[in-house]
PDB file of C-alpha atoms in Angstrom:
ATOM      1  CA  ASN E   1       4.125 -18.472   7.673  1.00 70.00           C
ATOM      2  CA  ALA E   2       2.208 -15.576   9.527  1.00 80.00           C
ATOM      3  CA  GLY E   3       3.831 -12.912   6.600  1.00 93.00           C
ATOM      4  CA  VAL E   4       3.697  -9.630   8.216  1.00 96.00           C
ATOM      5  CA  THR E   5       1.794  -9.022  11.712  1.00 96.00           C
ATOM      6  CA  GLN E   6       1.791  -5.516  14.167  1.00 97.00           C
ATOM      7  CA  THR E   7       0.713  -5.464  17.438  1.00 96.00           C
ATOM      8  CA  PRO E   8      -0.864  -4.445  18.730  1.00 96.00           C
ATOM      9  CA  LYS E   9      -4.027  -3.776  16.860  1.00 95.00           C
ATOM     10  CA  PHE E  10      -6.129  -0.831  18.558  1.00 96.00           C
ATOM     11  CA  GLN E  11      -4.660   1.560  20.765  1.00 96.00           C
ATOM     12  CA  VAL E  12      -6.408   4.816  22.257  1.00 97.00           C
ATOM     13  CA  LEU E  13      -3.570   7.325  23.895  1.00 96.00           C
ATOM     14  CA  LYS E  14      -3.920  10.612  24.816  1.00 97.00           C
ATOM     15  CA  THR E  15      -2.592  13.788  24.510  1.00 97.00           C
ATOM     16  CA  GLY E  16       1.785  13.881  25.172  1.00 97.00           C
ATOM     17  CA  GLN E  17       1.509   9.801  25.992  1.00 97.00           C
ATOM     18  CA  SER E  18       4.217   7.237  23.973  1.00 97.00           C
ATOM     19  CA  MET E  19       3.471   4.073  22.795  1.00 96.00           C
ATOM     20  CA  THR E  20       5.519   1.552  20.531  1.00 97.00           C
ATOM     21  CA  LEU E  21       3.837   0.119  17.095  1.00 98.00           C
ATOM     22  CA  GLN E  22       5.655  -3.621  16.537  1.00 97.00           C
ATOM     23  CA  CYS E  23       5.994  -4.911  13.113  1.00 97.00           C
ATOM     24  CA  ALA E  24       7.776  -8.546  11.893  1.00 97.00           C
ATOM     25  CA  GLN E  25       8.249 -10.149   9.206  1.00 97.00           C
ATOM     26  CA  ASP E  26       9.154 -13.685   8.443  1.00 95.00           C
ATOM     27  CA  MET E  27       9.674 -14.004   4.774  1.00 94.00           C
ATOM     28  CA  ASN E  28      12.935 -13.129   5.021  1.00 93.00           C
ATOM     29  CA  HIS E  29      12.397  -9.221   3.552  1.00 93.00           C
ATOM     30  CA  ASN E  30      15.419  -7.025   3.121  1.00 92.00           C
ATOM     31  CA  SER E  31      12.912  -3.596   3.008  1.00 92.00           C
ATOM     32  CA  MET E  32      10.547  -2.374   5.502  1.00 95.00           C
ATOM     33  CA  TYR E  33       8.185   0.288   5.831  1.00 95.00           C
ATOM     34  CA  TRP E  34       5.272   2.251   7.357  1.00 97.00           C
ATOM     35  CA  TYR E  35       2.586   4.062   6.240  1.00 97.00           C
ATOM     36  CA  ARG E  36      -0.389   5.598   7.534  1.00 97.00           C
ATOM     37  CA  GLN E  37      -3.505   6.345   6.218  1.00 95.00           C
ATOM     38  CA  ASP E  38      -6.124   9.234   6.373  1.00 92.00           C
ATOM     39  CA  PRO E  39      -9.346   9.839   5.094  1.00 84.00           C
ATOM     40  CA  GLY E  40      -8.744  10.610   0.891  1.00 80.00           C
ATOM     41  CA  MET E  41      -5.034  11.134   1.794  1.00 81.00           C
ATOM     42  CA  GLY E  42      -4.551   7.370   0.026  1.00 84.00           C
ATOM     43  CA  LEU E  43      -1.552   6.095   1.571  1.00 91.00           C
ATOM     44  CA  ARG E  44       1.586   8.159   2.842  1.00 93.00           C
ATOM     45  CA  LEU E  45       5.098   6.959   3.784  1.00 94.00           C
ATOM     46  CA  ILE E  46       6.288   7.754   7.105  1.00 96.00           C
ATOM     47  CA  TYR E  47       9.389   5.762   7.387  1.00 96.00           C
ATOM     48  CA  TYR E  48      11.175   3.120   5.270  1.00 94.00           C
ATOM     49  CA  SER E  49      14.387   0.272   5.846  1.00 94.00           C
ATOM     50  CA  ALA E  50      16.055  -0.526   2.394  1.00 90.00           C
ATOM     51  CA  SER E  51      17.958  -3.206   5.527  1.00 90.00           C
ATOM     52  CA  GLU E  52      19.010  -4.212   8.971  1.00 90.00           C
ATOM     53  CA  GLY E  53      20.248  -1.601  10.547  1.00 89.00           C
ATOM     54  CA  THR E  54      19.381   1.242   7.855  1.00 92.00           C
ATOM     55  CA  THR E  55      16.399   3.823   7.779  1.00 95.00           C
ATOM     56  CA  ASP E  56      15.255   6.513   5.890  1.00 92.00           C
ATOM     57  CA  LYS E  57      12.299   9.465   6.772  1.00 93.00           C
ATOM     58  CA  GLY E  58       9.316   9.250   4.171  1.00 92.00           C
ATOM     59  CA  GLU E  59       6.468  11.909   3.382  1.00 90.00           C
ATOM     60  CA  VAL E  60       5.842  12.353   6.859  1.00 95.00           C
ATOM     61  CA  PRO E  61       8.308  11.508   9.267  1.00 96.00           C
ATOM     62  CA  ASN E  62       7.697  14.529  11.965  1.00 96.00           C
ATOM     63  CA  GLY E  63       6.821  12.879  15.341  1.00 96.00           C
ATOM     64  CA  TYR E  64       7.363   9.639  14.469  1.00 98.00           C
ATOM     65  CA  ASN E  65      10.911   7.754  15.315  1.00 97.00           C
ATOM     66  CA  VAL E  66      11.429   3.932  13.999  1.00 97.00           C
ATOM     67  CA  SER E  67      13.818   1.439  15.129  1.00 97.00           C
ATOM     68  CA  ARG E  68      15.248  -1.781  12.847  1.00 96.00           C
ATOM     69  CA  LEU E  69      15.463  -4.040  15.277  1.00 87.00           C
ATOM     70  CA  ASN E  70      16.591  -6.932  13.062  1.00 95.00           C
ATOM     71  CA  LYS E  71      16.031  -8.791   9.524  1.00 95.00           C
ATOM     72  CA  ARG E  72      12.732  -9.815  11.192  1.00 96.00           C
ATOM     73  CA  GLU E  73      11.024  -6.355  13.223  1.00 97.00           C
ATOM     74  CA  PHE E  74      10.943  -2.608  12.613  1.00 97.00           C
ATOM     75  CA  SER E  75       9.009  -0.449  14.901  1.00 97.00           C
ATOM     76  CA  LEU E  76       7.566   2.782  14.935  1.00 98.00           C
ATOM     77  CA  ARG E  77       7.171   5.405  18.901  1.00 98.00           C
ATOM     78  CA  LEU E  78       5.620   8.261  19.293  1.00 97.00           C
ATOM     79  CA  GLU E  79       7.397  10.290  21.182  1.00 94.00           C
ATOM     80  CA  SER E  80       4.393  12.361  22.123  1.00 96.00           C
ATOM     81  CA  ALA E  81       1.333  11.571  20.670  1.00 97.00           C
ATOM     82  CA  ALA E  82      -1.075  14.425  19.033  1.00 97.00           C
ATOM     83  CA  PRO E  83      -4.469  13.930  17.889  1.00 97.00           C
ATOM     84  CA  SER E  84      -3.049  14.774  13.799  1.00 96.00           C
ATOM     85  CA  GLN E  85      -1.430  10.934  14.318  1.00 97.00           C
ATOM     86  CA  THR E  86      -5.354   9.225  15.036  1.00 97.00           C
ATOM     87  CA  SER E  87      -4.603   7.219  12.088  1.00 97.00           C
ATOM     88  CA  VAL E  88      -4.650   3.307  10.671  1.00 96.00           C
ATOM     89  CA  TYR E  89      -0.771   2.341  10.653  1.00 97.00           C
ATOM     90  CA  PHE E  90       0.638  -0.415   7.548  1.00 97.00           C
ATOM     91  CA  CYS E  91       3.428  -2.036   8.417  1.00 97.00           C
ATOM     92  CA  ALA E  92       4.794  -3.533   5.012  1.00 95.00           C
ATOM     93  CA  SER E  93       8.066  -5.934   3.637  1.00 95.00           C
ATOM     94  CA  ARG E  94       8.871  -5.758   0.171  1.00 91.00           C
ATOM     95  CA  SER E  95       9.980  -8.667  -1.590  1.00 85.00           C
ATOM     96  CA  GLY E  96      13.257  -9.120  -4.528  1.00 80.00           C
ATOM     97  CA  GLY E  97      13.575 -10.308  -7.195  1.00 74.00           C
ATOM     98  CA  VAL E  98      10.236  -9.907 -10.209  1.00 73.00           C
ATOM     99  CA  GLY E  99       7.383  -7.903  -8.853  1.00 74.00           C
ATOM    100  CA  GLU E 100       9.261  -6.849  -5.494  1.00 79.00           C
ATOM    101  CA  THR E 101       5.467  -7.078  -4.161  1.00 86.00           C
ATOM    102  CA  GLN E 102       4.724  -4.551  -0.926  1.00 90.00           C
ATOM    103  CA  TYR E 103       2.902  -7.302   1.263  1.00 93.00           C
ATOM    104  CA  PHE E 104       1.236  -5.744   4.361  1.00 94.00           C
ATOM    105  CA  GLY E 105      -0.115  -6.128   7.149  1.00 95.00           C
ATOM    106  CA  PRO E 106      -3.040  -6.214   9.400  1.00 94.00           C
ATOM    107  CA  GLY E 107      -2.540  -2.383  10.404  1.00 95.00           C
ATOM    108  CA  THR E 108      -3.243  -0.696  13.894  1.00 96.00           C
ATOM    109  CA  ARG E 109      -6.281   1.801  14.036  1.00 96.00           C
ATOM    110  CA  LEU E 110      -4.492   4.611  16.805  1.00 97.00           C
ATOM    111  CA  LEU E 111      -6.771   7.044  18.041  1.00 97.00           C
ATOM    112  CA  VAL E 112      -5.326   9.799  20.471  1.00 97.00           C
ATOM    113  CA  LEU E 113      -7.382  12.468  22.164  1.00 96.00           C
TER     114      LEU E 113
ATOM    115  CA  GLY Y   1       6.351  15.283  -9.992  1.00 66.00           C
ATOM    116  CA  GLU Y   2       5.458  12.227  -9.692  1.00 76.00           C
ATOM    117  CA  ASP Y   3       1.293  11.623  -9.040  1.00 89.00           C
ATOM    118  CA  VAL Y   4      -1.066   8.420  -9.554  1.00 93.00           C
ATOM    119  CA  GLU Y   5      -5.058   9.542 -10.266  1.00 95.00           C
ATOM    120  CA  GLN Y   6      -7.866   7.051  -9.721  1.00 95.00           C
ATOM    121  CA  SER Y   7     -11.489   8.006  -9.704  1.00 90.00           C
ATOM    122  CA  LEU Y   8     -12.563   7.718  -6.183  1.00 90.00           C
ATOM    123  CA  PHE Y   9     -15.862   6.001  -6.729  1.00 95.00           C
ATOM    124  CA  LEU Y  10     -17.268   3.204  -8.957  1.00 96.00           C
ATOM    125  CA  SER Y  11     -21.031   1.414  -8.578  1.00 97.00           C
ATOM    126  CA  VAL Y  12     -22.113  -1.924 -10.703  1.00 97.00           C
ATOM    127  CA  ARG Y  13     -24.463  -4.648 -10.441  1.00 97.00           C
ATOM    128  CA  GLU Y  14     -23.068  -8.534  -9.496  1.00 97.00           C
ATOM    129  CA  GLY Y  15     -22.107 -10.436 -12.816  1.00 97.00           C
ATOM    130  CA  ASP Y  16     -21.579  -7.339 -14.573  1.00 97.00           C
ATOM    131  CA  SER Y  17     -17.985  -6.126 -15.396  1.00 97.00           C
ATOM    132  CA  SER Y  18     -16.444  -3.578 -13.387  1.00 97.00           C
ATOM    133  CA  VAL Y  19     -13.502  -1.227 -14.647  1.00 97.00           C
ATOM    134  CA  ILE Y  20     -11.095   0.336 -12.533  1.00 98.00           C
ATOM    135  CA  ASN Y  21      -8.750   2.941 -14.108  1.00 97.00           C
ATOM    136  CA  CYS Y  22      -5.853   4.849 -12.812  1.00 96.00           C
ATOM    137  CA  THR Y  23      -3.510   7.265 -14.341  1.00 96.00           C
ATOM    138  CA  TYR Y  24       0.049   7.832 -13.864  1.00 94.00           C
ATOM    139  CA  THR Y  25       3.000  10.715 -14.586  1.00 91.00           C
ATOM    140  CA  ASP Y  26       6.634  10.132 -14.139  1.00 83.00           C
ATOM    141  CA  SER Y  27       8.379   8.521 -16.706  1.00 78.00           C
ATOM    142  CA  SER Y  28      10.694   5.577 -14.315  1.00 79.00           C
ATOM    143  CA  SER Y  29       8.127   3.843 -13.762  1.00 80.00           C
ATOM    144  CA  THR Y  30       8.953  -0.464 -14.020  1.00 83.00           C
ATOM    145  CA  TYR Y  31       5.818  -2.113 -12.530  1.00 90.00           C
ATOM    146  CA  LEU Y  32       2.507  -1.207 -11.699  1.00 93.00           C
ATOM    147  CA  TYR Y  33       0.165  -2.793  -9.611  1.00 95.00           C
ATOM    148  CA  TRP Y  34      -3.288  -2.921  -7.334  1.00 96.00           C
ATOM    149  CA  TYR Y  35      -4.035  -4.047  -4.543  1.00 96.00           C
ATOM    150  CA  LYS Y  36      -7.591  -4.325  -2.535  1.00 96.00           C
ATOM    151  CA  GLN Y  37      -8.493  -3.444   0.840  1.00 94.00           C
ATOM    152  CA  GLU Y  38     -11.538  -4.721   1.846  1.00 93.00           C
ATOM    153  CA  PRO Y  39     -13.008  -2.909   5.041  1.00 88.00           C
ATOM    154  CA  GLY Y  40     -11.075  -3.228   8.379  1.00 86.00           C
ATOM    155  CA  ALA Y  41      -7.930  -4.956   6.658  1.00 89.00           C
ATOM    156  CA  GLY Y  42      -4.696  -4.113   4.796  1.00 90.00           C
ATOM    157  CA  LEU Y  43      -3.554  -4.019   1.518  1.00 93.00           C
ATOM    158  CA  GLN Y  44      -3.565  -7.379  -0.455  1.00 93.00           C
ATOM    159  CA  LEU Y  45      -1.561  -7.487  -4.126  1.00 93.00           C
ATOM    160  CA  LEU Y  46      -4.188  -8.306  -6.128  1.00 94.00           C
ATOM    161  CA  THR Y  47      -2.253  -8.393  -9.485  1.00 94.00           C
ATOM    162  CA  TYR Y  48       1.290  -6.247 -10.801  1.00 93.00           C
ATOM    163  CA  ILE Y  49       2.009  -5.389 -14.586  1.00 94.00           C
ATOM    164  CA  PHE Y  50       5.700  -4.567 -15.936  1.00 91.00           C
ATOM    165  CA  SER Y  51       5.929  -1.832 -17.459  1.00 87.00           C
ATOM    166  CA  ASN Y  52       6.936  -3.212 -21.175  1.00 88.00           C
ATOM    167  CA  MET Y  53       3.823  -5.551 -21.285  1.00 90.00           C
ATOM    168  CA  ASP Y  54       0.326  -4.332 -22.623  1.00 92.00           C
ATOM    169  CA  MET Y  55      -1.755  -7.115 -20.718  1.00 95.00           C
ATOM    170  CA  LYS Y  56      -1.247  -9.286 -18.326  1.00 95.00           C
ATOM    171  CA  GLN Y  57      -4.541 -11.515 -17.014  1.00 95.00           C
ATOM    172  CA  ASP Y  58      -5.006 -13.861 -14.514  1.00 91.00           C
ATOM    173  CA  GLN Y  59      -8.465 -15.366 -13.640  1.00 94.00           C
ATOM    174  CA  ARG Y  60     -11.036 -12.890 -14.004  1.00 96.00           C
ATOM    175  CA  LEU Y  61      -8.950 -10.131 -13.296  1.00 96.00           C
ATOM    176  CA  THR Y  62      -7.628  -8.158 -16.237  1.00 97.00           C
ATOM    177  CA  VAL Y  63      -5.148  -5.811 -16.809  1.00 97.00           C
ATOM    178  CA  LEU Y  64      -4.266  -3.307 -19.446  1.00 97.00           C
ATOM    179  CA  LEU Y  65      -1.134  -0.651 -19.921  1.00 96.00           C
ATOM    180  CA  ASN Y  66      -1.124   2.173 -21.902  1.00 94.00           C
ATOM    181  CA  LYS Y  67       2.750   3.461 -21.545  1.00 91.00           C
ATOM    182  CA  LYS Y  68       1.918   5.832 -24.403  1.00 91.00           C
ATOM    183  CA  ASP Y  69      -0.654   7.659 -22.238  1.00 93.00           C
ATOM    184  CA  LYS Y  70       0.423   6.573 -18.516  1.00 93.00           C
ATOM    185  CA  HIS Y  71      -3.006   4.741 -18.438  1.00 95.00           C
ATOM    186  CA  LEU Y  72      -3.678   1.503 -16.562  1.00 96.00           C
ATOM    187  CA  SER Y  73      -6.920  -0.288 -16.262  1.00 97.00           C
ATOM    188  CA  LEU Y  74      -8.145  -2.920 -13.702  1.00 98.00           C
ATOM    189  CA  ARG Y  75     -11.420  -4.740 -15.460  1.00 98.00           C
ATOM    190  CA  ILE Y  76     -12.875  -7.710 -12.647  1.00 97.00           C
ATOM    191  CA  ALA Y  77     -15.538  -9.722 -14.965  1.00 97.00           C
ATOM    192  CA  ASP Y  78     -18.746 -11.253 -12.997  1.00 97.00           C
ATOM    193  CA  THR Y  79     -18.016  -9.197 -10.103  1.00 97.00           C
ATOM    194  CA  GLN Y  80     -19.070 -10.752  -6.901  1.00 96.00           C
ATOM    195  CA  THR Y  81     -19.977  -8.802  -3.714  1.00 95.00           C
ATOM    196  CA  GLY Y  82     -17.216  -9.763  -2.574  1.00 94.00           C
ATOM    197  CA  ASP Y  83     -15.658  -7.411  -4.154  1.00 96.00           C
ATOM    198  CA  SER Y  84     -16.239  -4.695  -2.639  1.00 96.00           C
ATOM    199  CA  ALA Y  85     -13.775  -3.479  -1.386  1.00 96.00           C
ATOM    200  CA  ILE Y  86     -11.201  -0.007  -2.158  1.00 95.00           C
ATOM    201  CA  TYR Y  87      -8.708  -0.954  -5.097  1.00 97.00           C
ATOM    202  CA  PHE Y  88      -5.390   1.069  -4.821  1.00 96.00           C
ATOM    203  CA  CYS Y  89      -3.583   1.781  -8.311  1.00 96.00           C
ATOM    204  CA  ALA Y  90       0.872   2.338  -6.979  1.00 94.00           C
ATOM    205  CA  ASP Y  91       4.030   3.105  -9.703  1.00 92.00           C
ATOM    206  CA  ARG Y  92       6.999   2.025  -8.238  1.00 89.00           C
ATOM    207  CA  VAL Y  93       8.943   4.453  -9.644  1.00 82.00           C
ATOM    208  CA  ASN Y  94      13.136   4.957  -9.370  1.00 74.00           C
ATOM    209  CA  ALA Y  95      14.422   8.028  -6.248  1.00 67.00           C
ATOM    210  CA  GLY Y  96      18.060   8.328  -6.317  1.00 64.00           C
ATOM    211  CA  ASN Y  97      19.671   5.070  -4.987  1.00 60.00           C
ATOM    212  CA  ASN Y  98      15.909   3.737  -3.592  1.00 66.00           C
ATOM    213  CA  ARG Y  99      12.839   2.950  -5.352  1.00 71.00           C
ATOM    214  CA  LYS Y 100       9.820   3.985  -3.924  1.00 80.00           C
ATOM    215  CA  LEU Y 101       5.605   3.463  -4.688  1.00 88.00           C
ATOM    216  CA  ILE Y 102       3.376   5.837  -5.733  1.00 90.00           C
ATOM    217  CA  TRP Y 103       0.172   5.136  -4.516  1.00 93.00           C
ATOM    218  CA  GLY Y 104      -3.365   6.700  -5.482  1.00 94.00           C
ATOM    219  CA  LEU Y 105      -5.668   7.760  -3.297  1.00 93.00           C
ATOM    220  CA  GLY Y 106      -7.695   4.355  -4.087  1.00 94.00           C
ATOM    221  CA  THR Y 107     -11.268   3.250  -5.547  1.00 96.00           C
ATOM    222  CA  SER Y 108     -14.117   2.115  -3.559  1.00 95.00           C
ATOM    223  CA  LEU Y 109     -16.314  -0.136  -5.772  1.00 97.00           C
ATOM    224  CA  ALA Y 110     -19.521  -0.785  -4.771  1.00 96.00           C
ATOM    225  CA  VAL Y 111     -20.775  -3.709  -5.872  1.00 96.00           C
ATOM    226  CA  ASN Y 112     -25.111  -4.039  -5.455  1.00 93.00           C
ATOM    227  CA  PRO Y 113     -27.529  -7.866  -5.713  1.00 88.00           C
TER     228      PRO Y 113
END
């Protein structure tokens, strides 16, 4: 049981390049999330998916797209990377039932030059 | 609006107790969470408390909730150097048909030997 996994761990992009961050969970959770974490800004929600086949914008969706490929996988795409997207990106999935806890992946550290 | 506030830094000596405080504004809170983030890692759930509880204890961790003042605290007894990390408070609120987490900016705990 790996929990939430993310690839890649690190990435350097040039301005204008595109890339997809991958996330997968093996806990059979319905809801999945993408956050970015920046110094002094805490965690900000980019997009979330309440269930397979649905996605919704979070607090800072501009410049990003997502795909909920199936129940396990939720990817985040940067179509044309900008330096302002330099950040650490975390994927999370949420359990149901008591507590409804979010479980986080280890993060992807992205540098856009 | 919805907001969660925490002090940014706390420094304690090894063996002392640490108390990390958090205030929140939303009245529809159902669960409140404490997450721990070690350097270079993702967020790990420490504990959560249901909003109708006053206290929850789990080994060295004690969570106190004052719902009237909308104040949450995390006490770590016998703090160890391995407890050095950033601690995030999060508030689960209802947002229409969805639920979302409102995050604090995190409290950096430094444990000095």
